[in-house]
PDB file of C-alpha atoms in Angstrom:
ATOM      1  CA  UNK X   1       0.000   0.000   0.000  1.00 30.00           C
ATOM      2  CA  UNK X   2       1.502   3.832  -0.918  1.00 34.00           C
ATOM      3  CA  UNK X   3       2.260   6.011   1.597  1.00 36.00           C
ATOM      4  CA  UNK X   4      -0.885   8.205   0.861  1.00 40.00           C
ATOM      5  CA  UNK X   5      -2.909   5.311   1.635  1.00 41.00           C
ATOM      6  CA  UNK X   6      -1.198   4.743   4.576  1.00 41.00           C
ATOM      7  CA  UNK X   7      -1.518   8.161   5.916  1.00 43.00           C
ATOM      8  CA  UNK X   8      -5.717   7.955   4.986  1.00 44.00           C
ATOM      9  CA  UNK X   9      -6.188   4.992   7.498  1.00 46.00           C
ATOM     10  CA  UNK X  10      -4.733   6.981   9.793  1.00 44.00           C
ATOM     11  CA  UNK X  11      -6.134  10.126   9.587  1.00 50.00           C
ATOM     12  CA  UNK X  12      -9.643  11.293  11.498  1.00 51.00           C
ATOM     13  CA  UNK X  13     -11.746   9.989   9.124  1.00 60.00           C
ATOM     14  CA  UNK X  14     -10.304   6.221   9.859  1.00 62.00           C
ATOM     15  CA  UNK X  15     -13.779   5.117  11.709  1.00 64.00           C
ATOM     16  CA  UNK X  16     -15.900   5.524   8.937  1.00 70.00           C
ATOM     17  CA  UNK X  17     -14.068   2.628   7.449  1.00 76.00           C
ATOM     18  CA  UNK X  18     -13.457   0.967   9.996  1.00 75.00           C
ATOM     19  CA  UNK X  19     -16.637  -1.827   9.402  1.00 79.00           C
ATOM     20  CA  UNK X  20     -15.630  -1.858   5.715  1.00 87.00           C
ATOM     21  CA  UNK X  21     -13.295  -4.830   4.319  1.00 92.00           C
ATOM     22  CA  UNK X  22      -9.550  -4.741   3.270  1.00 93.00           C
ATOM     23  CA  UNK X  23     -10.393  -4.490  -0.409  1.00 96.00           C
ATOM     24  CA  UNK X  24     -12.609  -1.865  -0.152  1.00 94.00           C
ATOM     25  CA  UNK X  25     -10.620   0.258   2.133  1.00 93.00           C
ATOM     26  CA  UNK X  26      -7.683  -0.090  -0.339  1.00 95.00           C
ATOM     27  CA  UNK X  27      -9.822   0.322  -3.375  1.00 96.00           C
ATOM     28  CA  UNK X  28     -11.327   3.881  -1.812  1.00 94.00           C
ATOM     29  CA  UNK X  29      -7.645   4.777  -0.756  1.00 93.00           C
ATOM     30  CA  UNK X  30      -6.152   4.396  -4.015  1.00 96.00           C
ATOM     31  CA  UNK X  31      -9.235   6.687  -5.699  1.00 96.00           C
ATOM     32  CA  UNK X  32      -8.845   9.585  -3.251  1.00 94.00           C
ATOM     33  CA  UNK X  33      -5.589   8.905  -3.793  1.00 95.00           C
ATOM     34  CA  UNK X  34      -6.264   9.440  -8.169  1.00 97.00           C
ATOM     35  CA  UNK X  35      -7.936  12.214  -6.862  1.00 96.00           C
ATOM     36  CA  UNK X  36      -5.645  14.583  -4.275  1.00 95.00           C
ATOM     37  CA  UNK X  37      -2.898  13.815  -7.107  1.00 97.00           C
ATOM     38  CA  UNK X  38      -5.463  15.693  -9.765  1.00 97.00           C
ATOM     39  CA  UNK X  39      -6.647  18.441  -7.209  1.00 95.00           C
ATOM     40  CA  UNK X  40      -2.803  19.175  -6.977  1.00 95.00           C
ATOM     41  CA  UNK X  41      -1.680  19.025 -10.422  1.00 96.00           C
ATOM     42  CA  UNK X  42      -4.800  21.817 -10.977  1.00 94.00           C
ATOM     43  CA  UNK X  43      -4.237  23.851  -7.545  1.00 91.00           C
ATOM     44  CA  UNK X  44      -0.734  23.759  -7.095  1.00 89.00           C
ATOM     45  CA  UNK X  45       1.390  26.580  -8.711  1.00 82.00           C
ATOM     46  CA  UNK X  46       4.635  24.769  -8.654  1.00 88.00           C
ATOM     47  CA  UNK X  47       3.458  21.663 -10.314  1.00 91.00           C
ATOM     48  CA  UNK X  48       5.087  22.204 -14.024  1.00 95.00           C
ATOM     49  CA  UNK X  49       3.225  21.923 -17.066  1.00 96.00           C
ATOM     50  CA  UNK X  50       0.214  21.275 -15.687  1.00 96.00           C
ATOM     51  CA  UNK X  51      -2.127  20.480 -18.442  1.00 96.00           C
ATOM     52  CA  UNK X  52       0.658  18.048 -20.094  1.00 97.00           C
ATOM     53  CA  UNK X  53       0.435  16.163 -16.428  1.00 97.00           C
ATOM     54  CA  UNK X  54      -3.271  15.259 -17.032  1.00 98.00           C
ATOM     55  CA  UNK X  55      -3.151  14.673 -21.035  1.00 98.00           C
ATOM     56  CA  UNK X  56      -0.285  12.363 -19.174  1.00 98.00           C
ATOM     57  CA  UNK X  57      -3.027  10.772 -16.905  1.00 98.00           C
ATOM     58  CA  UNK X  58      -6.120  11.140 -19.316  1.00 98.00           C
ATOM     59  CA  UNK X  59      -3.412   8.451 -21.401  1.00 98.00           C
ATOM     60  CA  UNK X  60      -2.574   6.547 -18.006  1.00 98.00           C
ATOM     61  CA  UNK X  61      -6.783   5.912 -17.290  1.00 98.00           C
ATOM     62  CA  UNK X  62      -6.979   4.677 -21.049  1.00 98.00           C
ATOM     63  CA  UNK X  63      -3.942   1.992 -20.338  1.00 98.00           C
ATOM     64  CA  UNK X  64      -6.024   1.173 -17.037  1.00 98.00           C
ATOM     65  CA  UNK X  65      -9.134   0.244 -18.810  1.00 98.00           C
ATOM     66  CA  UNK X  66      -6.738  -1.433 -21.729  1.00 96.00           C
ATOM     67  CA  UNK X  67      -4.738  -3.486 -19.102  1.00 94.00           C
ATOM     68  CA  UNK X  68      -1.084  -1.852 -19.727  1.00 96.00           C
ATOM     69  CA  UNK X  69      -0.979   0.924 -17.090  1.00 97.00           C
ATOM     70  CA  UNK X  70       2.594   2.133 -16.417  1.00 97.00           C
ATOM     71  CA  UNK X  71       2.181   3.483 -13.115  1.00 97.00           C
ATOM     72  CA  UNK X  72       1.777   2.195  -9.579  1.00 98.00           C
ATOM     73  CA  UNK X  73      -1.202   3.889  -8.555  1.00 98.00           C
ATOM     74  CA  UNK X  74      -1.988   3.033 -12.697  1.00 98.00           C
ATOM     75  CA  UNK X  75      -1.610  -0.715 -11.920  1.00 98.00           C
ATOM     76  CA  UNK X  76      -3.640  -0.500  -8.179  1.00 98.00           C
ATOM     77  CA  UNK X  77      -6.594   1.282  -9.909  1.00 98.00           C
ATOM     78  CA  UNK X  78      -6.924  -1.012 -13.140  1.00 98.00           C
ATOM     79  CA  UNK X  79      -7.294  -4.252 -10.004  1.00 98.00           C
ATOM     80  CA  UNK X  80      -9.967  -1.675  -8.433  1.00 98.00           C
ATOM     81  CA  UNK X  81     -11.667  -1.083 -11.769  1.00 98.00           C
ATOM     82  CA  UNK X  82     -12.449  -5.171 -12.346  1.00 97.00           C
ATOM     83  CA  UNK X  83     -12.925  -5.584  -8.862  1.00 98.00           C
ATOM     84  CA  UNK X  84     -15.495  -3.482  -8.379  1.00 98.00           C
ATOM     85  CA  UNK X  85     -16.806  -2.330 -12.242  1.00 97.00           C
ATOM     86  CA  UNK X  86     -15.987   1.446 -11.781  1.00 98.00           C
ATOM     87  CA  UNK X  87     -16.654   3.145 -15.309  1.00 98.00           C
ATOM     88  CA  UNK X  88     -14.158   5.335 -16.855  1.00 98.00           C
ATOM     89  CA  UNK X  89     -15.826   7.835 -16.345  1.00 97.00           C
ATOM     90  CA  UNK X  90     -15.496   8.135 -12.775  1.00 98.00           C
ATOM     91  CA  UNK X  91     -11.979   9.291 -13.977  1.00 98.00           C
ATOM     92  CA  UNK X  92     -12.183  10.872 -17.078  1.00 98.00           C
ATOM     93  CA  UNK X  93     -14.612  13.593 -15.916  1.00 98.00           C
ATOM     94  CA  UNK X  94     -12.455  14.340 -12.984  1.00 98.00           C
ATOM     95  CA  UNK X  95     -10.029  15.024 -15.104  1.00 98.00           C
ATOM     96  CA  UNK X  96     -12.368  17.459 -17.155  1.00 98.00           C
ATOM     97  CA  UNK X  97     -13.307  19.490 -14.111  1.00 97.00           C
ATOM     98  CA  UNK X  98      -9.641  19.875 -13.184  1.00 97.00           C
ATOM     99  CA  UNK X  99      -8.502  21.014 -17.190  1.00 97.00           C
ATOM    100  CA  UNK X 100     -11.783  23.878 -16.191  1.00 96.00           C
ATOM    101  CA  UNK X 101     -10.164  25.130 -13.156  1.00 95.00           C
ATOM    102  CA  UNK X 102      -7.126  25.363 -15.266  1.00 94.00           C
ATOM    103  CA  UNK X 103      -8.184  27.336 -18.123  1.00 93.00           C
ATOM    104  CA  UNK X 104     -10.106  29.192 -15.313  1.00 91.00           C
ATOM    105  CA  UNK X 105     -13.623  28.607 -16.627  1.00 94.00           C
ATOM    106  CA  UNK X 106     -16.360  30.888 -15.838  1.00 95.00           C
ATOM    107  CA  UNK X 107     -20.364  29.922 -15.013  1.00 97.00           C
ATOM    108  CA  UNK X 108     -22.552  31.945 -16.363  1.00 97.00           C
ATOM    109  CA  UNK X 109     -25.704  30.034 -14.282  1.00 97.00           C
ATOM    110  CA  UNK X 110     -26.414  28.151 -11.735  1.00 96.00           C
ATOM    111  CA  UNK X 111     -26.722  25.244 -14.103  1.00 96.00           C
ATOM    112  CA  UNK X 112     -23.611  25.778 -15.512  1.00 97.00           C
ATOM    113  CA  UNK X 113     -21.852  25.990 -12.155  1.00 98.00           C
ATOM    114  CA  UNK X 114     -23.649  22.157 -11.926  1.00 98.00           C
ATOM    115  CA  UNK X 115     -21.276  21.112 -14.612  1.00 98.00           C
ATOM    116  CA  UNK X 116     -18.694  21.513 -12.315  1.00 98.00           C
ATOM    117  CA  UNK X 117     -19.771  20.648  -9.862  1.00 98.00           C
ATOM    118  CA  UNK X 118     -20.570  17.336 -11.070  1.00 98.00           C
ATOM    119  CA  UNK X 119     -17.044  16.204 -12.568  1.00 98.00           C
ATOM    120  CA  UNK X 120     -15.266  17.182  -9.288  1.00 97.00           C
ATOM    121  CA  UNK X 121     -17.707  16.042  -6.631  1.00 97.00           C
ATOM    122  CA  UNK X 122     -20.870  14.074  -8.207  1.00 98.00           C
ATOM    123  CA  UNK X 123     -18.527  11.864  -9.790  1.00 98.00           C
ATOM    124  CA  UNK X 124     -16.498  11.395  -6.236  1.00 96.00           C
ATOM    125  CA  UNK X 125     -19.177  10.212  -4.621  1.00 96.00           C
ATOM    126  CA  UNK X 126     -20.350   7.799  -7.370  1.00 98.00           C
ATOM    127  CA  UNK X 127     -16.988   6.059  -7.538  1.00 97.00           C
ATOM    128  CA  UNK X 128     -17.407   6.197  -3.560  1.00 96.00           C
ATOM    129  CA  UNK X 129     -20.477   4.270  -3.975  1.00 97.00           C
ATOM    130  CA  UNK X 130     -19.934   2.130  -6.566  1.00 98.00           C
ATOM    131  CA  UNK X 131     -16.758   1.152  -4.255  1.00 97.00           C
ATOM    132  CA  UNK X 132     -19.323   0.424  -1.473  1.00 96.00           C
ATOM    133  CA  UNK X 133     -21.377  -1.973  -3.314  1.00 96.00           C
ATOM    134  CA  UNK X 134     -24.360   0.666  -3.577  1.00 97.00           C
ATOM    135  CA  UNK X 135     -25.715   1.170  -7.044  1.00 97.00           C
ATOM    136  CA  UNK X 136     -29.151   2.115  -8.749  1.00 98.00           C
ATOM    137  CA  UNK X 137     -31.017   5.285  -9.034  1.00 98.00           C
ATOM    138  CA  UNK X 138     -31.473   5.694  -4.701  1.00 98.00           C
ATOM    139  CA  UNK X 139     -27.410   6.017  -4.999  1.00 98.00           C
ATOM    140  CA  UNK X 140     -26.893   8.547  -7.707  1.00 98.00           C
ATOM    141  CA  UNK X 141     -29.550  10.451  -6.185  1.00 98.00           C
ATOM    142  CA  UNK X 142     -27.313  10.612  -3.035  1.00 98.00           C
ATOM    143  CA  UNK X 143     -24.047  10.581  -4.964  1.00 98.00           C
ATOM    144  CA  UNK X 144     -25.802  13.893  -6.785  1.00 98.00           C
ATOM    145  CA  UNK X 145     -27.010  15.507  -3.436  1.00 98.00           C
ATOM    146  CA  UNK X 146     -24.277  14.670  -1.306  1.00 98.00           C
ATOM    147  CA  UNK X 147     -21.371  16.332  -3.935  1.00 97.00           C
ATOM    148  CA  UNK X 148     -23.518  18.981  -4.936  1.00 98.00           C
ATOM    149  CA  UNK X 149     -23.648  20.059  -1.282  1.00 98.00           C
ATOM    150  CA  UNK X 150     -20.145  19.135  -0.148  1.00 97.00           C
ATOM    151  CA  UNK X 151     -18.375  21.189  -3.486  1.00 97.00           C
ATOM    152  CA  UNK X 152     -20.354  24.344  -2.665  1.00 98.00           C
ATOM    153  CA  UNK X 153     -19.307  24.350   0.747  1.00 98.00           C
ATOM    154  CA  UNK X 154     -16.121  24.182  -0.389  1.00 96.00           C
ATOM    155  CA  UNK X 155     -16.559  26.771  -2.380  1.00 98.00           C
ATOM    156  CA  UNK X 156     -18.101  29.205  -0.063  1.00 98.00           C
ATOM    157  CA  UNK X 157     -15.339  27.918   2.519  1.00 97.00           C
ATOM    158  CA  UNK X 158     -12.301  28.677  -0.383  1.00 96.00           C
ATOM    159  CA  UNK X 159     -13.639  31.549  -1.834  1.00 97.00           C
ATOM    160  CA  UNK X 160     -10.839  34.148  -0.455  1.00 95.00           C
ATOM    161  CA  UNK X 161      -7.877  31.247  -1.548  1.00 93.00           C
ATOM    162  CA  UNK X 162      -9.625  31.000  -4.541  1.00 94.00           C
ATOM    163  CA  UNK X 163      -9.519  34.970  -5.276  1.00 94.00           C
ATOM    164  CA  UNK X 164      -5.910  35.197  -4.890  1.00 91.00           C
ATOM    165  CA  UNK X 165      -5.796  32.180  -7.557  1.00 89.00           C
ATOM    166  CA  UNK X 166      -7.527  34.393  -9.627  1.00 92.00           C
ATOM    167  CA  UNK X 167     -10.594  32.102  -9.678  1.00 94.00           C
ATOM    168  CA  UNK X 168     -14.091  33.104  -9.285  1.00 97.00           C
ATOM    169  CA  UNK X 169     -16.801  29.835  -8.715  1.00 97.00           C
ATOM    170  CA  UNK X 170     -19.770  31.980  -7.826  1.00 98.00           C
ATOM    171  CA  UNK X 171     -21.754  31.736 -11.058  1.00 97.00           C
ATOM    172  CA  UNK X 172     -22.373  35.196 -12.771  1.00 97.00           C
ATOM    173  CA  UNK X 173     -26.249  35.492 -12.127  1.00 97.00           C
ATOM    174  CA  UNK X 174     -26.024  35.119  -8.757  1.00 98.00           C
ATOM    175  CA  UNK X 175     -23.183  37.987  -8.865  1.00 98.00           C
ATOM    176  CA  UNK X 176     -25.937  40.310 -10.670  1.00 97.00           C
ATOM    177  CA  UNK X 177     -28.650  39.436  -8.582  1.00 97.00           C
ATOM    178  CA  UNK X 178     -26.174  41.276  -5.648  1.00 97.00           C
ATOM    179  CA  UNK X 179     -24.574  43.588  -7.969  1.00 97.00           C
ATOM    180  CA  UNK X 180     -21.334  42.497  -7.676  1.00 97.00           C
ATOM    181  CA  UNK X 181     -18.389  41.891 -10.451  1.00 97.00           C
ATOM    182  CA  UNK X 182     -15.673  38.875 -10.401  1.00 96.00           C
ATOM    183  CA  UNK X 183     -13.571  41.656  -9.895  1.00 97.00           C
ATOM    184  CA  UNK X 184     -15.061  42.551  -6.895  1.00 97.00           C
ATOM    185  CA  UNK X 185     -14.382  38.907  -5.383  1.00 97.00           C
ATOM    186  CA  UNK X 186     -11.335  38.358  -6.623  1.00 96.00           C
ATOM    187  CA  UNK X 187     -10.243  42.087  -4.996  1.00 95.00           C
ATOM    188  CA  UNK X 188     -12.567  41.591  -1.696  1.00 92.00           C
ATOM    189  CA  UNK X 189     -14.020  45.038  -2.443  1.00 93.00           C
ATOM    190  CA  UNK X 190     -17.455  44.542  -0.876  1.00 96.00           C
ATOM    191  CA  UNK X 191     -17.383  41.928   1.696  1.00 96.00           C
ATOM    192  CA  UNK X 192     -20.936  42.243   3.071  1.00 97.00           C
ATOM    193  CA  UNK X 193     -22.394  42.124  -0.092  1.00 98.00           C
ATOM    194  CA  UNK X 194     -20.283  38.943  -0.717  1.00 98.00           C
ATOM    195  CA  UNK X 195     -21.593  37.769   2.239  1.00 98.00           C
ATOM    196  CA  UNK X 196     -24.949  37.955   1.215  1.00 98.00           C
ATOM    197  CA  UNK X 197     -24.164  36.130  -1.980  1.00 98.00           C
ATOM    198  CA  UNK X 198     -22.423  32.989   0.205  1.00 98.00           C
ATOM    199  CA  UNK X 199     -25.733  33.097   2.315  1.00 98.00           C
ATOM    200  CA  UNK X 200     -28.034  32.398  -0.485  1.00 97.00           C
ATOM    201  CA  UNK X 201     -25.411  29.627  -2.086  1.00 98.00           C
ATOM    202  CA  UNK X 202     -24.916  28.237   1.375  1.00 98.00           C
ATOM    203  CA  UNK X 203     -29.065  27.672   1.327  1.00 98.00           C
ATOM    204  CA  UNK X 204     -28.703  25.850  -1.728  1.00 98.00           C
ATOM    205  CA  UNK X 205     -26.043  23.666   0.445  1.00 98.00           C
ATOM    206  CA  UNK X 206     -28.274  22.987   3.367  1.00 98.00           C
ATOM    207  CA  UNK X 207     -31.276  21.850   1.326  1.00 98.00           C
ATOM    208  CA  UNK X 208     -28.732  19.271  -0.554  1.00 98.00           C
ATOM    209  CA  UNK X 209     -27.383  18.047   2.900  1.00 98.00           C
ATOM    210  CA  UNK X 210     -31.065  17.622   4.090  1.00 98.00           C
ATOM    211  CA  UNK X 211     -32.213  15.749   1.217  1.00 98.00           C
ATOM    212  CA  UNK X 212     -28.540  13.597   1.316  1.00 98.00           C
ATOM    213  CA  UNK X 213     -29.521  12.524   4.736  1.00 97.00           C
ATOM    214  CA  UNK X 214     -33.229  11.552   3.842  1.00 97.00           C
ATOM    215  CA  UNK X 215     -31.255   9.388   1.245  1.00 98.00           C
ATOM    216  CA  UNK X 216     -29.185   7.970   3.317  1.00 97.00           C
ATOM    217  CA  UNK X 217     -31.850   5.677   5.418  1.00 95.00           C
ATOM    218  CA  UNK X 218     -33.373   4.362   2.274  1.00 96.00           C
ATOM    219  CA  UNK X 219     -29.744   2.678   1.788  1.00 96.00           C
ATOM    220  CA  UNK X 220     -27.899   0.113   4.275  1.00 94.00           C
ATOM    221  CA  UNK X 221     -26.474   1.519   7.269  1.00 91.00           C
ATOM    222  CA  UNK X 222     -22.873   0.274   7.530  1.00 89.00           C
ATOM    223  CA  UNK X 223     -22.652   1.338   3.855  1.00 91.00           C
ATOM    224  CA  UNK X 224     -24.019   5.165   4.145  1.00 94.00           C
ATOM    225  CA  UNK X 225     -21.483   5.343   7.664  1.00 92.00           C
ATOM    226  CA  UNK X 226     -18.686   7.013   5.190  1.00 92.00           C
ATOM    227  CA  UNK X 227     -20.985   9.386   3.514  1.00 94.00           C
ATOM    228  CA  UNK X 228     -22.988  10.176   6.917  1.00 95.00           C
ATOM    229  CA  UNK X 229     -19.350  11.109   8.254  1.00 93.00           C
ATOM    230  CA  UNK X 230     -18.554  13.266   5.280  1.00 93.00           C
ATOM    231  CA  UNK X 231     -22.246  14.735   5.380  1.00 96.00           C
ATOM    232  CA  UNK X 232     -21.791  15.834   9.143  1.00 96.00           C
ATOM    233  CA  UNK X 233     -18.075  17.223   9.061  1.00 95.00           C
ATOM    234  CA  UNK X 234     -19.056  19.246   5.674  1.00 96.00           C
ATOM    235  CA  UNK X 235     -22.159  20.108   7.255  1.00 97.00           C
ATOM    236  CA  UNK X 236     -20.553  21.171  10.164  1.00 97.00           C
ATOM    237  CA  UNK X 237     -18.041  23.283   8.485  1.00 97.00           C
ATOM    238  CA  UNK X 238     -20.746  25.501   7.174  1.00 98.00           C
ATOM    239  CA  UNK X 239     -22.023  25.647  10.095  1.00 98.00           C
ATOM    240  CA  UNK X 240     -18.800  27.425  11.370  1.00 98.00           C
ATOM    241  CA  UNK X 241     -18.748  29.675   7.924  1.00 98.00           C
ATOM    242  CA  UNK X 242     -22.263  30.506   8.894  1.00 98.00           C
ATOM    243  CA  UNK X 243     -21.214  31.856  12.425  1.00 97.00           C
ATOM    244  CA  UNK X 244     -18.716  34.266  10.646  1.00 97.00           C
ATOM    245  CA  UNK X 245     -21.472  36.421   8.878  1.00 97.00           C
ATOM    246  CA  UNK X 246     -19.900  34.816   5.910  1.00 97.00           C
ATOM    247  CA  UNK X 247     -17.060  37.302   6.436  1.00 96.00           C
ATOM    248  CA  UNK X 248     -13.747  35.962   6.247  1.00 94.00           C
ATOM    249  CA  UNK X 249     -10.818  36.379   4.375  1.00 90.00           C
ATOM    250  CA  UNK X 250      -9.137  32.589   5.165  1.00 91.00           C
ATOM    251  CA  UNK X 251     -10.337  29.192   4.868  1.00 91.00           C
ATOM    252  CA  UNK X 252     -13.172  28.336   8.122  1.00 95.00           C
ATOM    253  CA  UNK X 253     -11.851  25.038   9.166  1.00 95.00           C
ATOM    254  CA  UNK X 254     -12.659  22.409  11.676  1.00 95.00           C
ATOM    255  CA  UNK X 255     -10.169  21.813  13.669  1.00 95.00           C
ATOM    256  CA  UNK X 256      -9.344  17.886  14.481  1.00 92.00           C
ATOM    257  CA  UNK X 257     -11.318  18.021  17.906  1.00 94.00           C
ATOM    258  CA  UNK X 258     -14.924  19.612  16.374  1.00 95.00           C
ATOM    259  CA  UNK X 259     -13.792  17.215  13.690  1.00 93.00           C
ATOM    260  CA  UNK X 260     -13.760  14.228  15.846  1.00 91.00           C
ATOM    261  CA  UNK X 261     -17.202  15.502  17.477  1.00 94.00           C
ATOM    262  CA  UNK X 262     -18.960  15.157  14.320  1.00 94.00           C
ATOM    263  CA  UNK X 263     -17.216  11.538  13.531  1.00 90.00           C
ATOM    264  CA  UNK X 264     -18.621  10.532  17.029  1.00 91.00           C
ATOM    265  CA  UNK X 265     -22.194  11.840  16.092  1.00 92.00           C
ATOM    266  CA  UNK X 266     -22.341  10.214  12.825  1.00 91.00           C
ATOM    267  CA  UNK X 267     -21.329   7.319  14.704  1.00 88.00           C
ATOM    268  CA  UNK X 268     -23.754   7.234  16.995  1.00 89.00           C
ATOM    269  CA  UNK X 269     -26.694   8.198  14.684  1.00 85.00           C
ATOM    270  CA  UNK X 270     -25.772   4.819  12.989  1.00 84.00           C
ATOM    271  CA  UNK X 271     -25.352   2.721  15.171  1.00 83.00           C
ATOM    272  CA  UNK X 272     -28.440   4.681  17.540  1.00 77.00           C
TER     273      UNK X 272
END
């Protein structure tokens, strides 16, 4: 097993997977693995030649699905991919939504911002899923509420980081409806305004947790415990946003002890 997925069985989200077996512990390890390496190569200013890196991997997923990877996490993820069917795309389109951030890709609406969303979260918790051994339309309605509300509260969470990337995920009708410009994010120029805007996609958020949850008891209980512990940590990291007016100019983080609260609670509402 890599390093990486060494270090994920030991970090605070370990009890989630703890009732899960070897193989699929390994199997989610070495796709959060696939994807930190991609959120790197996109977010990380001294990776070089970016774009090259994932025409690289878009190549490397192909030899997966052909059976002649040349990498080590290459060879881990083709035995995931027949052990547990995981389409291509649950690669691929990862890929996509990194080549957006990128090329610094702008949403225009709400529904565009879901195209996003969906290649860098949806798809996540799909591959999550289909790793669990849940599948059918009760899943990729979770899969779809679950990422949809997880991404935006990372991007109301990353918003200032995000600026000073020069990126802008707030689509640009919601800016208009608050008469603000993507210069005025990306130069913090009216904070309370901004605020304003973060409230109203943070609402959008909530709804998406409450109807993940609902989805969540129509599927088995040891399976959902991962995605009820993501649900409450995210959840509980808006909650923290919230509490700052949605003023901030740094990333609102849990720290490992409200992090561990909300590991304990999801625990408990399983089990309880």
């Amino acid at each position: 097993m890599s390093a990486n997925a060494q270090s994920y069985k030991k970090s605070s989200f370990g009890p989630a997977f703890f009732f899960l077996s070897k193989r699929r512990r390994e199997a989610l390890a070495d796709y959060y693995e696939f994807c930190r390496l991609m959120d790197d190569i996109a977010d990380e200013p001294q990776v070089p030649q970016p774009q090259r890196q994932l025409d690289d991997w878009t190549r490397e997923i192909g030899r997966v699905y052909d059976g002649r990877p040349q990498t080590d996490l290459g060879r881990r993820l083709q035995a995931d991919v027949q052990t547990f069917s995981l389409p291509a795309d649950r690669f691929l389109l990862l890929i996509e939504g990194m080549r957006a951030d990128l090329e610094g890709k702008r949403y225009p609406t709400q529904q565009a911002l879901d195209w996003y969303l969906y290649r860098v979260a949806v798809v996540v918790g799909s591959a999550t899923l289909d790793i669990l051994g849940v599948r059918g339309p009760t899943a990729d309605a979770l899969a779809l509420q679950l990422g949809t509300a997880v991404q935006l509260t990372n991007i109301i969470r990353d918003v200032a980081e995000d600026a000073r990337l020069g990126r802008v995920y707030l689509p640009d009708d919601l800016l208009t409806r608050f008469s603000l410009s993507r210069q005025d994010v990306l130069e913090n120029r009216l904070p309370r305004v901004l605020a304003a805007a973060l409230a109203q996609l943070a609402e959008r958020a909530e709804a998406s947790y409450d109807q993940a949850f609902a989805t969540m008891r129509k599927l088995p209980r040891l399976k959902m415990l991962p995605c009820r512990v993501m649900g409450c940590v995210y959840r509980a990291n808006l909650a923290k946003i919230k509490k700052t007016g949605f003023i901030f100019t740094r990333a609102i983080k849990l720290t490992k002890g409200e992090k561990l609260n909300r590991i304990a609670y999801a625990l408990l509402k399983t089990f309880f």
